[in-house]
Short mmCIF file of C-alpha atoms and ligand atoms in Angstrom, two decimals:
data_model
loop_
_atom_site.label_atom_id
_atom_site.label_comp_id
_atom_site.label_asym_id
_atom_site.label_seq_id
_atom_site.Cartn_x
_atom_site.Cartn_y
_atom_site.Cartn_z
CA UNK A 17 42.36 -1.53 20.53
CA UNK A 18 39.96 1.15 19.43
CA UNK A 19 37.80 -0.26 16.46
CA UNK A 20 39.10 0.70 12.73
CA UNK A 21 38.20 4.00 11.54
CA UNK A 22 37.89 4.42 7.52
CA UNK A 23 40.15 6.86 5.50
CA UNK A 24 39.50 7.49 2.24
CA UNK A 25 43.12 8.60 0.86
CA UNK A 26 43.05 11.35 -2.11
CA UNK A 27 46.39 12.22 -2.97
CA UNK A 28 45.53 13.64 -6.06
CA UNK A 29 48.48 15.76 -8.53
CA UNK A 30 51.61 17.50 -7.93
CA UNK A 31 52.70 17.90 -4.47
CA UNK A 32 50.10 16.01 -3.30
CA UNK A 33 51.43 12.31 -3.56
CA UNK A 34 54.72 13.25 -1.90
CA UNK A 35 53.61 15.21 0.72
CA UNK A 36 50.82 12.31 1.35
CA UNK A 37 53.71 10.06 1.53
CA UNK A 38 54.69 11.93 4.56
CA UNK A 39 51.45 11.44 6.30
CA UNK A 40 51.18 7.36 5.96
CA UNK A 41 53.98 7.17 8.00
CA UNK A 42 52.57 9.47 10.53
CA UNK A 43 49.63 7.32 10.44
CA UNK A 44 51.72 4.13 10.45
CA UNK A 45 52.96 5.72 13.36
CA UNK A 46 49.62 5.48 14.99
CA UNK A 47 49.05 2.19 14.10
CA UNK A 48 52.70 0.87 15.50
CA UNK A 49 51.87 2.56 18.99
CA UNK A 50 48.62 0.72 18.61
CA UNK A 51 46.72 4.06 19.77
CA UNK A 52 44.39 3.80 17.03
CA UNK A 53 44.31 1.95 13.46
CA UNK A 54 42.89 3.14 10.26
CA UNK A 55 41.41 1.50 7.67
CA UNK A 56 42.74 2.88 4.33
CA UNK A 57 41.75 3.24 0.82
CA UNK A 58 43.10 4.88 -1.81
CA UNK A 59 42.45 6.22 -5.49
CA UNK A 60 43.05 8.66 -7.93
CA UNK A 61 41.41 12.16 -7.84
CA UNK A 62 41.95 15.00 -10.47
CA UNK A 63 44.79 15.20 -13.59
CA UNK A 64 45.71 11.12 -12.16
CA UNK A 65 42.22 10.02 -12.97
CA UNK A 66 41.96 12.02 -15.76
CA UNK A 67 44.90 10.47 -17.60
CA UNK A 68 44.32 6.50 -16.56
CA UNK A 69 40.49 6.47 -16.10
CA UNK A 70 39.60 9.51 -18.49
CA UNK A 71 37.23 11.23 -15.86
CA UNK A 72 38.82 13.91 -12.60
CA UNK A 73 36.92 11.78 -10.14
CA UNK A 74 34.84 8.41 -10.56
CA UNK A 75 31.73 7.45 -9.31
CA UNK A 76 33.26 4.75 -7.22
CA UNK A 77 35.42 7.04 -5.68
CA UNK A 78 32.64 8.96 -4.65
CA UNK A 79 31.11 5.71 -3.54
CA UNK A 80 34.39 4.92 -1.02
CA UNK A 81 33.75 8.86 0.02
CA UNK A 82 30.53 8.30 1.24
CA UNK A 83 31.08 5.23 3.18
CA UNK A 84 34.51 6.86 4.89
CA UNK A 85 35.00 7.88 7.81
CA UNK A 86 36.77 10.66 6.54
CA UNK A 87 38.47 11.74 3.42
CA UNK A 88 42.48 13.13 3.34
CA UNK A 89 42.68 14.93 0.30
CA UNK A 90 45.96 16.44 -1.35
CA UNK A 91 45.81 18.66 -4.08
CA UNK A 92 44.41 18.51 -7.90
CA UNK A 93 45.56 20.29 -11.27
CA UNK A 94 48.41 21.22 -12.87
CA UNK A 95 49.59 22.51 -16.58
CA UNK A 96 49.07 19.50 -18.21
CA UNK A 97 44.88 19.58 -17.76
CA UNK A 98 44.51 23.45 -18.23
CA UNK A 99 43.50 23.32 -21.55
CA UNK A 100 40.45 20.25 -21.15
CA UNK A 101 36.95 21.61 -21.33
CA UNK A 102 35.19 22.88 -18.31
CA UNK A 103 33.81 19.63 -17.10
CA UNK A 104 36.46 17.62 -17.59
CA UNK A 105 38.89 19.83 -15.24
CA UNK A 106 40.99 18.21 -12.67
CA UNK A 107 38.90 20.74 -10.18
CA UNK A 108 35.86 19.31 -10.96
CA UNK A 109 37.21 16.47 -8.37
CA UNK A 110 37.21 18.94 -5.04
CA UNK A 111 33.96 19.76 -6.58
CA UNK A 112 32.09 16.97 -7.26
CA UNK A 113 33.07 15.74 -3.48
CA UNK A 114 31.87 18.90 -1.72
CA UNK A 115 28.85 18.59 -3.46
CA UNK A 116 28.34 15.10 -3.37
CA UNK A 117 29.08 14.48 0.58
CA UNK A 118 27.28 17.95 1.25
CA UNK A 119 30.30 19.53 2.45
CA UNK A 120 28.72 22.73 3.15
CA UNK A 121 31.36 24.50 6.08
CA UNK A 122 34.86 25.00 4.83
CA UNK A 123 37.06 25.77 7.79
CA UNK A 124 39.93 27.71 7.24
CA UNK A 125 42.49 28.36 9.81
CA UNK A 126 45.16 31.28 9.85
CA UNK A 127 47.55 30.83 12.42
CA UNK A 128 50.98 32.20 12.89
CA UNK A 129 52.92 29.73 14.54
CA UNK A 130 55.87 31.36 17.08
CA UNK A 131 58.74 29.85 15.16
CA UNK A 132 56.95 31.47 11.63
CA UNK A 133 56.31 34.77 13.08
CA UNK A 134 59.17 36.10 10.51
CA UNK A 135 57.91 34.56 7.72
CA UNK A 136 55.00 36.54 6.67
CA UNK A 137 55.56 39.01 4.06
CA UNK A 138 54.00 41.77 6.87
CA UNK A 139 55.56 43.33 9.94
CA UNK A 140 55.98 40.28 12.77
CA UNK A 141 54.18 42.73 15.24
CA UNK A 142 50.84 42.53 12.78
CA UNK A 143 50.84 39.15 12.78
CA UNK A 144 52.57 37.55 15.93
CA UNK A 145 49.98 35.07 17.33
CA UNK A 146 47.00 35.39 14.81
CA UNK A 147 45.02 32.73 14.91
CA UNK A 148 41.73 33.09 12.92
CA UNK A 149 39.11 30.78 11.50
CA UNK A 150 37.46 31.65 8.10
CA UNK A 151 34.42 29.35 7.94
CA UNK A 152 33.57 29.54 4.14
CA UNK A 153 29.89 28.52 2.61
CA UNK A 154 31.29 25.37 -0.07
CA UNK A 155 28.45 24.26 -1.78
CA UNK A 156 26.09 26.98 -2.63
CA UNK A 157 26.25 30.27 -3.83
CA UNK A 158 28.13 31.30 -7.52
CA UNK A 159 30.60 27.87 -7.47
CA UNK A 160 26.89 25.52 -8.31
CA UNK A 161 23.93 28.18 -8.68
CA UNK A 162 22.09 28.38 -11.56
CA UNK A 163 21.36 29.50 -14.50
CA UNK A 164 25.02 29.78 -15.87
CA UNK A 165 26.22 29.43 -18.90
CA UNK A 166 28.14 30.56 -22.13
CA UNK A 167 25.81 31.35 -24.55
CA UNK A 168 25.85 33.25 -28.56
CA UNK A 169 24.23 35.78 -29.03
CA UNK A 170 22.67 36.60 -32.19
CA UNK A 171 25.41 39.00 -33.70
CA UNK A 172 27.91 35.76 -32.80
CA UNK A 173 29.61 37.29 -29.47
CA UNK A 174 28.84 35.44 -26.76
CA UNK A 175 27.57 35.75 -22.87
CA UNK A 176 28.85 34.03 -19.80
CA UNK A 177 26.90 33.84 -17.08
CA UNK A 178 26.78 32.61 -12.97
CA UNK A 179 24.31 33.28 -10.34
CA UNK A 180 25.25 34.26 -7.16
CA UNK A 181 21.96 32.58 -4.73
CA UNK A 182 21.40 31.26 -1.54
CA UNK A 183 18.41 30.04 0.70
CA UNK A 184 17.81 30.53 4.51
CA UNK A 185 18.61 27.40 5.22
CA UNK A 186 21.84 27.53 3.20
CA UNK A 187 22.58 30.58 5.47
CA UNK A 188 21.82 29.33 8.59
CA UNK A 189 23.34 25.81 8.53
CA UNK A 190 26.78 27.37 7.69
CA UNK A 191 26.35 30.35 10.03
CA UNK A 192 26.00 27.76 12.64
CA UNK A 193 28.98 26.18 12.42
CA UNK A 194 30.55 29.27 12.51
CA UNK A 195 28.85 30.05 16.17
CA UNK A 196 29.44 26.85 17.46
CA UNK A 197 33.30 27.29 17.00
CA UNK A 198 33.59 31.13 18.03
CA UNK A 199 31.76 29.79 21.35
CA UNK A 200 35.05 26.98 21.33
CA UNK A 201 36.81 30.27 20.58
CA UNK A 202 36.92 33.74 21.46
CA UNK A 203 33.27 34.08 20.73
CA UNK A 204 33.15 36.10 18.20
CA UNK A 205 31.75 35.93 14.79
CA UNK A 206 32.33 38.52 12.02
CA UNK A 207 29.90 38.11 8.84
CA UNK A 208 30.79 39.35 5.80
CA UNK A 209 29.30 39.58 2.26
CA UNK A 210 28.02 42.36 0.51
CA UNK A 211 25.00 43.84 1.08
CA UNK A 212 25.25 46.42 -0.36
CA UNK A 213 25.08 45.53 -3.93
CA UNK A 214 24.09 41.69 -3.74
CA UNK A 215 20.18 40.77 -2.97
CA UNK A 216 21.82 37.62 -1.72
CA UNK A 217 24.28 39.18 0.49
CA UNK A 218 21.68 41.07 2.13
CA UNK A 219 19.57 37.87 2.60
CA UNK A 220 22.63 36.86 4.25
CA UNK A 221 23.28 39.34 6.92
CA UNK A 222 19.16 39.09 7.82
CA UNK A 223 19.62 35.36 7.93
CA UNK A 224 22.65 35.53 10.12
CA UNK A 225 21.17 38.54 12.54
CA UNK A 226 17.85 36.65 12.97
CA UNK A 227 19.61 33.51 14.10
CA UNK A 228 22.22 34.90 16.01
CA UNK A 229 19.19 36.70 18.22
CA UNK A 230 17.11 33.51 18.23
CA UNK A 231 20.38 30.96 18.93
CA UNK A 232 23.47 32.72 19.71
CA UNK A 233 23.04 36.06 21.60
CA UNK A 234 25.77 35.29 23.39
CA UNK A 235 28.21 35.11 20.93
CA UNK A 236 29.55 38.31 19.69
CA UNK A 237 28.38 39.80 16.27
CA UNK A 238 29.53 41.85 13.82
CA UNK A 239 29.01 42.48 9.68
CA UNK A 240 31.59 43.15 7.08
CA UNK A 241 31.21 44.16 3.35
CA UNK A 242 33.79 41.57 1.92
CA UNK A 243 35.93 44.74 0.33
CA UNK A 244 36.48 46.09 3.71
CA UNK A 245 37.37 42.85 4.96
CA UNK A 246 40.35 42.33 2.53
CA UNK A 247 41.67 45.63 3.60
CA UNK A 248 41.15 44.88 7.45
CA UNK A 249 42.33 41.50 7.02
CA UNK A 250 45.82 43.17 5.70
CA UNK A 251 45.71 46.33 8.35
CA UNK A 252 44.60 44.52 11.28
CA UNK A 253 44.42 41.11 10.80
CA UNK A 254 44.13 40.13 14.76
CA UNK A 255 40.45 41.89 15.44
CA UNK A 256 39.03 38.45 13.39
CA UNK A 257 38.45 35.44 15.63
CA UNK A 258 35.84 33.52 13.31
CA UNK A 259 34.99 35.35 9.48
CA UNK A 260 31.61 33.43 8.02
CA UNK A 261 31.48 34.40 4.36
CA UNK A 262 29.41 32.40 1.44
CA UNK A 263 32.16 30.33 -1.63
CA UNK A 264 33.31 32.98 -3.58
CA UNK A 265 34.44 35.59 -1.09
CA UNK A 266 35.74 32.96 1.12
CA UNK A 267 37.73 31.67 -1.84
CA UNK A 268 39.46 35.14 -2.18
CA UNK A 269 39.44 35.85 1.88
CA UNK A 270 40.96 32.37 2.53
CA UNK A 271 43.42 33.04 0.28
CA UNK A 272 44.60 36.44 1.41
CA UNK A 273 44.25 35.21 5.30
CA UNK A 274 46.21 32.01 4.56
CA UNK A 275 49.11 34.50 3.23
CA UNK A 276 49.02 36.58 6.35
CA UNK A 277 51.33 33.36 7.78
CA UNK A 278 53.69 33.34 5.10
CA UNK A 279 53.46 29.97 4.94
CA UNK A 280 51.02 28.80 2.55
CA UNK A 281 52.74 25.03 2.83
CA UNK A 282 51.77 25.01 6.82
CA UNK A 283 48.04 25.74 6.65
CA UNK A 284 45.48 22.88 6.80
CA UNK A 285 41.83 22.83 6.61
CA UNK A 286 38.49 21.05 7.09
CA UNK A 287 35.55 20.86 4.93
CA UNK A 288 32.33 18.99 6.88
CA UNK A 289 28.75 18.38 6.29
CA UNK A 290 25.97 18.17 8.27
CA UNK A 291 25.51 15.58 10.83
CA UNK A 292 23.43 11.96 9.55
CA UNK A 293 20.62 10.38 11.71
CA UNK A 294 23.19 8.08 11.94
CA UNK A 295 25.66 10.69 13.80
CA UNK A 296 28.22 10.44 11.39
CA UNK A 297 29.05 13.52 9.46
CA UNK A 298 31.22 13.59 6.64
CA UNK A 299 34.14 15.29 6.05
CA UNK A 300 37.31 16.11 3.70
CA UNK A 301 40.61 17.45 5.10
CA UNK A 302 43.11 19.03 2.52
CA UNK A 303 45.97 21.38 2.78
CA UNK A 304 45.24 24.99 1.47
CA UNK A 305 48.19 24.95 -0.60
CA UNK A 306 47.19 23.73 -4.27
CA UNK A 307 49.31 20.98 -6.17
CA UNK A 308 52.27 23.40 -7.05
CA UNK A 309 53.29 21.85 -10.36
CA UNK A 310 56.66 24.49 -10.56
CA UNK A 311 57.89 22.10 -7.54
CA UNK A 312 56.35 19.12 -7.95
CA UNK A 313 58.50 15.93 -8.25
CA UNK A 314 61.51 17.74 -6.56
CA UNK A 315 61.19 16.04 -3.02
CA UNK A 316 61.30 20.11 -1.88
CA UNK A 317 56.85 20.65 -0.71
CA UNK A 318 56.31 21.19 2.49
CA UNK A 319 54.74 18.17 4.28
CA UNK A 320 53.52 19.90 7.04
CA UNK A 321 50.39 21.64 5.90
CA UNK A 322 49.00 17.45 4.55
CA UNK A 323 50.53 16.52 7.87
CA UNK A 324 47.77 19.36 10.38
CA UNK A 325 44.97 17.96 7.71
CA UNK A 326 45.64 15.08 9.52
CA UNK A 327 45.76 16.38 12.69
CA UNK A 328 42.48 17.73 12.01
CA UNK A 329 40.98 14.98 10.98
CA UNK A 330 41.92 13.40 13.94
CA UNK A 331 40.24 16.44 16.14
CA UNK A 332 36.93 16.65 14.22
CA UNK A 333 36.15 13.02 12.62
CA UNK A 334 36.63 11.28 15.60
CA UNK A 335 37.41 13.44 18.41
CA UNK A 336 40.83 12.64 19.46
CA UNK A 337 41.85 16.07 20.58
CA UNK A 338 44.93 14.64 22.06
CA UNK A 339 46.25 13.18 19.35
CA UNK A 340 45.40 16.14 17.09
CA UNK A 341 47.47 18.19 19.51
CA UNK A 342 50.78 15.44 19.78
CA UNK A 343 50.54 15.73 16.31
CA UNK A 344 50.61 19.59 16.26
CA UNK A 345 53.05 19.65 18.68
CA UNK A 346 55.37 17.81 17.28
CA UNK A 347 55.07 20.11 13.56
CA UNK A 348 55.30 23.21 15.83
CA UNK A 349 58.35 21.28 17.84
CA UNK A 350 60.27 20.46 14.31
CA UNK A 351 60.47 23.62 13.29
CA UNK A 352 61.28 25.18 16.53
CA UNK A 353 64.42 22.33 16.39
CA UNK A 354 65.29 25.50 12.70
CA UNK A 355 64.33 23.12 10.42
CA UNK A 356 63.10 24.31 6.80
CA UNK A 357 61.59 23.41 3.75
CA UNK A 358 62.26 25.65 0.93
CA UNK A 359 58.71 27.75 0.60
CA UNK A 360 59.35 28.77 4.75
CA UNK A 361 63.57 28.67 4.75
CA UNK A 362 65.05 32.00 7.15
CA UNK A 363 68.60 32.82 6.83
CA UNK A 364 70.64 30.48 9.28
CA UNK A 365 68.37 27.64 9.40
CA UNK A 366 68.67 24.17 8.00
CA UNK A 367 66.69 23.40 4.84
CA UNK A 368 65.37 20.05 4.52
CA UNK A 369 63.70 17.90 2.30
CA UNK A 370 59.87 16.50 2.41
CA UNK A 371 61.28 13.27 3.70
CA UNK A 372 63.50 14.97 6.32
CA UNK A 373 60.46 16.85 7.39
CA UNK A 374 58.18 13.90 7.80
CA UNK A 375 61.09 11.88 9.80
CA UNK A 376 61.79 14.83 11.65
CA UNK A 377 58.14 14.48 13.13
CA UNK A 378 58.06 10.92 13.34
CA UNK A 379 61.09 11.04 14.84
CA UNK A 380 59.28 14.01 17.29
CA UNK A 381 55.99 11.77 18.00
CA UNK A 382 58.29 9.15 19.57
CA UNK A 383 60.07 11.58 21.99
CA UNK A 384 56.82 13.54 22.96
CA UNK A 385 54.38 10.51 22.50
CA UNK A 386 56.05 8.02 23.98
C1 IPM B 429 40.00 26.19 -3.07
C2 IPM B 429 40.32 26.11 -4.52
C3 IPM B 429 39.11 25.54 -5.23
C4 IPM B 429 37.97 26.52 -5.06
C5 IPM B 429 39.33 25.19 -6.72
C6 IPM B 429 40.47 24.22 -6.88
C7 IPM B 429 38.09 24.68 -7.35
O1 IPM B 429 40.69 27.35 -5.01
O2 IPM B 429 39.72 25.14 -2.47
O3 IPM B 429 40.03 27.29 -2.52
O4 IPM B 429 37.85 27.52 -5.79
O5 IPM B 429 37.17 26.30 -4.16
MG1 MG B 430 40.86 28.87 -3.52
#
């Protein structure tokens, strides 16, 4: 049996227990075939650890981060911690872990599976097989730089403050990443930022030309402003292959891309850090979707987005590309079989539950993965 692989489990607020749920027994799948077993841990991340250990993350739980393999992450927030003070925000959890593992690549997939081509809210011809990669800078730039701040000002109004900054090295690193997979891909990288107004954005474009002639000439280049990119991203959304923006934009970009689907419940991602002299490199894997408090409790989310985390985690933690794929497969099978949760439902298909969902691709994994 291959040797036990640590998970650090996150489930976090809202959705994100349930559709977690869905993924133990996806993992407990695993374990029963005896392909591979994990090693889990658990613990409370967000409005949970807010309200029974008064703080959105702990330092232990950072601890148990560190030493993990890998951390599956669901969602944090909801109504009930929107009025705490800044630093005491369930968000401060995602955060804090970013920072604290040196999650520094945020990869963000938009891909319109066949059976969803009908779902997005654009024409099915726009968006029939899009599949693009927005590789997002996630622990620099406006999110942590400094100074920032809310201060008075002497006639008692006040100023608030952030500062948009990044180094080379901050560039490059993530820039990297983004090569490396467009090479894996259809080579070709699209930078975006804006230098045009920013001093850091045009920092960033002469960071990512220089290394691109030094590194990665074969890789195919070109530069965005991030306004244009919005509007391409909605005209033409299939000329992207990989987008490398810095935190904010790819906040806003990864948002608007993840929509392109119409599915914002099927859409996982990856956030990873550099690689240790030990050759381990850390890394969180969390649905896009946030912890939708409107549906939360209902037994109506949308495993499936928790459920590709997985799968990814499974691709880039420890390299089992063919169990990442079974594991796709078998999503992409379900709802070819017209099953439906509510947020992805078409006229004449069945609508399901999260359970239903999860044992419809358990039930899936033993028919292809047997
Ligand atoms: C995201 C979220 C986070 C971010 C929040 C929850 C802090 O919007 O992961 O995109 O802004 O990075
Ligand atoms: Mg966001």
């Amino acid at each position: 049996m291959a040797s036990n692989k640590k998970l650090l489990v996150l489930p976090g607020d809202g959705i994100g227990p349930e559709v977690m749920r869905e993924v133990r027994r996806i993992i407990d799948w695993f374990d029963r075939r005896r392909a591979v077993r994990f090693e889990l841990d658990e613990a409370l991340v967000g409005g949970a650890a807010i309200d029974a250990l008064g703080t959105p993350i702990a330092p232990e739980t950072v601890a148990k981060a560190k030493a993990a393999d890998a951390v599956l992450f669901g969602s944090v927030g909801g109504p009930k911690w929107d009025k705490l003070g800044f630093d005491m925000r369930p968000e401060i959890a995602i955060l804090t872990l970013r920072k604290e593992l040196g999650l520094f690549a945020n990869l963000r997939p938009a891909q319109v599976l066949d059976p969803l081509a009908d779902a997005s809210t654009l024409k099915p011809e726009v968006v029939r097989g899009l599949d693009l990669m927005i590789v997002r800078e996630s622990t620099g730039g406006i999110y942590f730089g400094e100074p920032r701040g809310i201060d008075t000002l002497p006639d008692g109004t006040k100023r608030g403050y952030n500062t948009e900054v990044y180094t080379t090295a901050e560039i490059e690193r993530v820039a990297r990443v983004a090569f490396e997979f467009a090479r894996k891909r259809q080579n070709r990288v699209c930078s975006v930022e804006k230098a045009n107004v920013m001093e850091s954005g045009l920092l960033w474009r002469q960071t990512v030309t220089d290394l691109h002639a030094r590194a990665f000439a074969d890789v195919d280049l070109s530069h965005m402003y991030a306004d244009n990119c919005a509007m391409q991203l909605v005209r033409n959304p299939r000329q992207f292959d990989v987008i490398v923006t810095t935190n904010l934009f790819g906040d806003l970009l990864s948002d608007l891309a993840s929509m392109l689907t119409g599915s914002l419940g099927m859409l996982p991602s990856a956030t990873i850090g550099a690689v240790g002299p030990d050759g381990k490199r850390h890394a969180l894997y969390e649905p896009i979707h946030g912890s939708a408090p409107d549906i939360a409790g209902k037994g109506i989310a949308n495993p499936m987005a928790q459920i590709l985390s997985f799968a990814m985690l499974l691709r880039y933690s420890f390299g089992m590309e063919d169990e990442a794929k079974l594991v796709e497969r078998a999503c992409t099978n379900v709802l070819g079989s017209g099953l439906r949760t509510a947020d992805i439902m078409q006229p004449g298909l069945a609508r399901v539950s999260t359970q239903v969902m999860g044992d419809a691709v358990v039930r899936e994994l033993d028919k292809i993965g047997g």
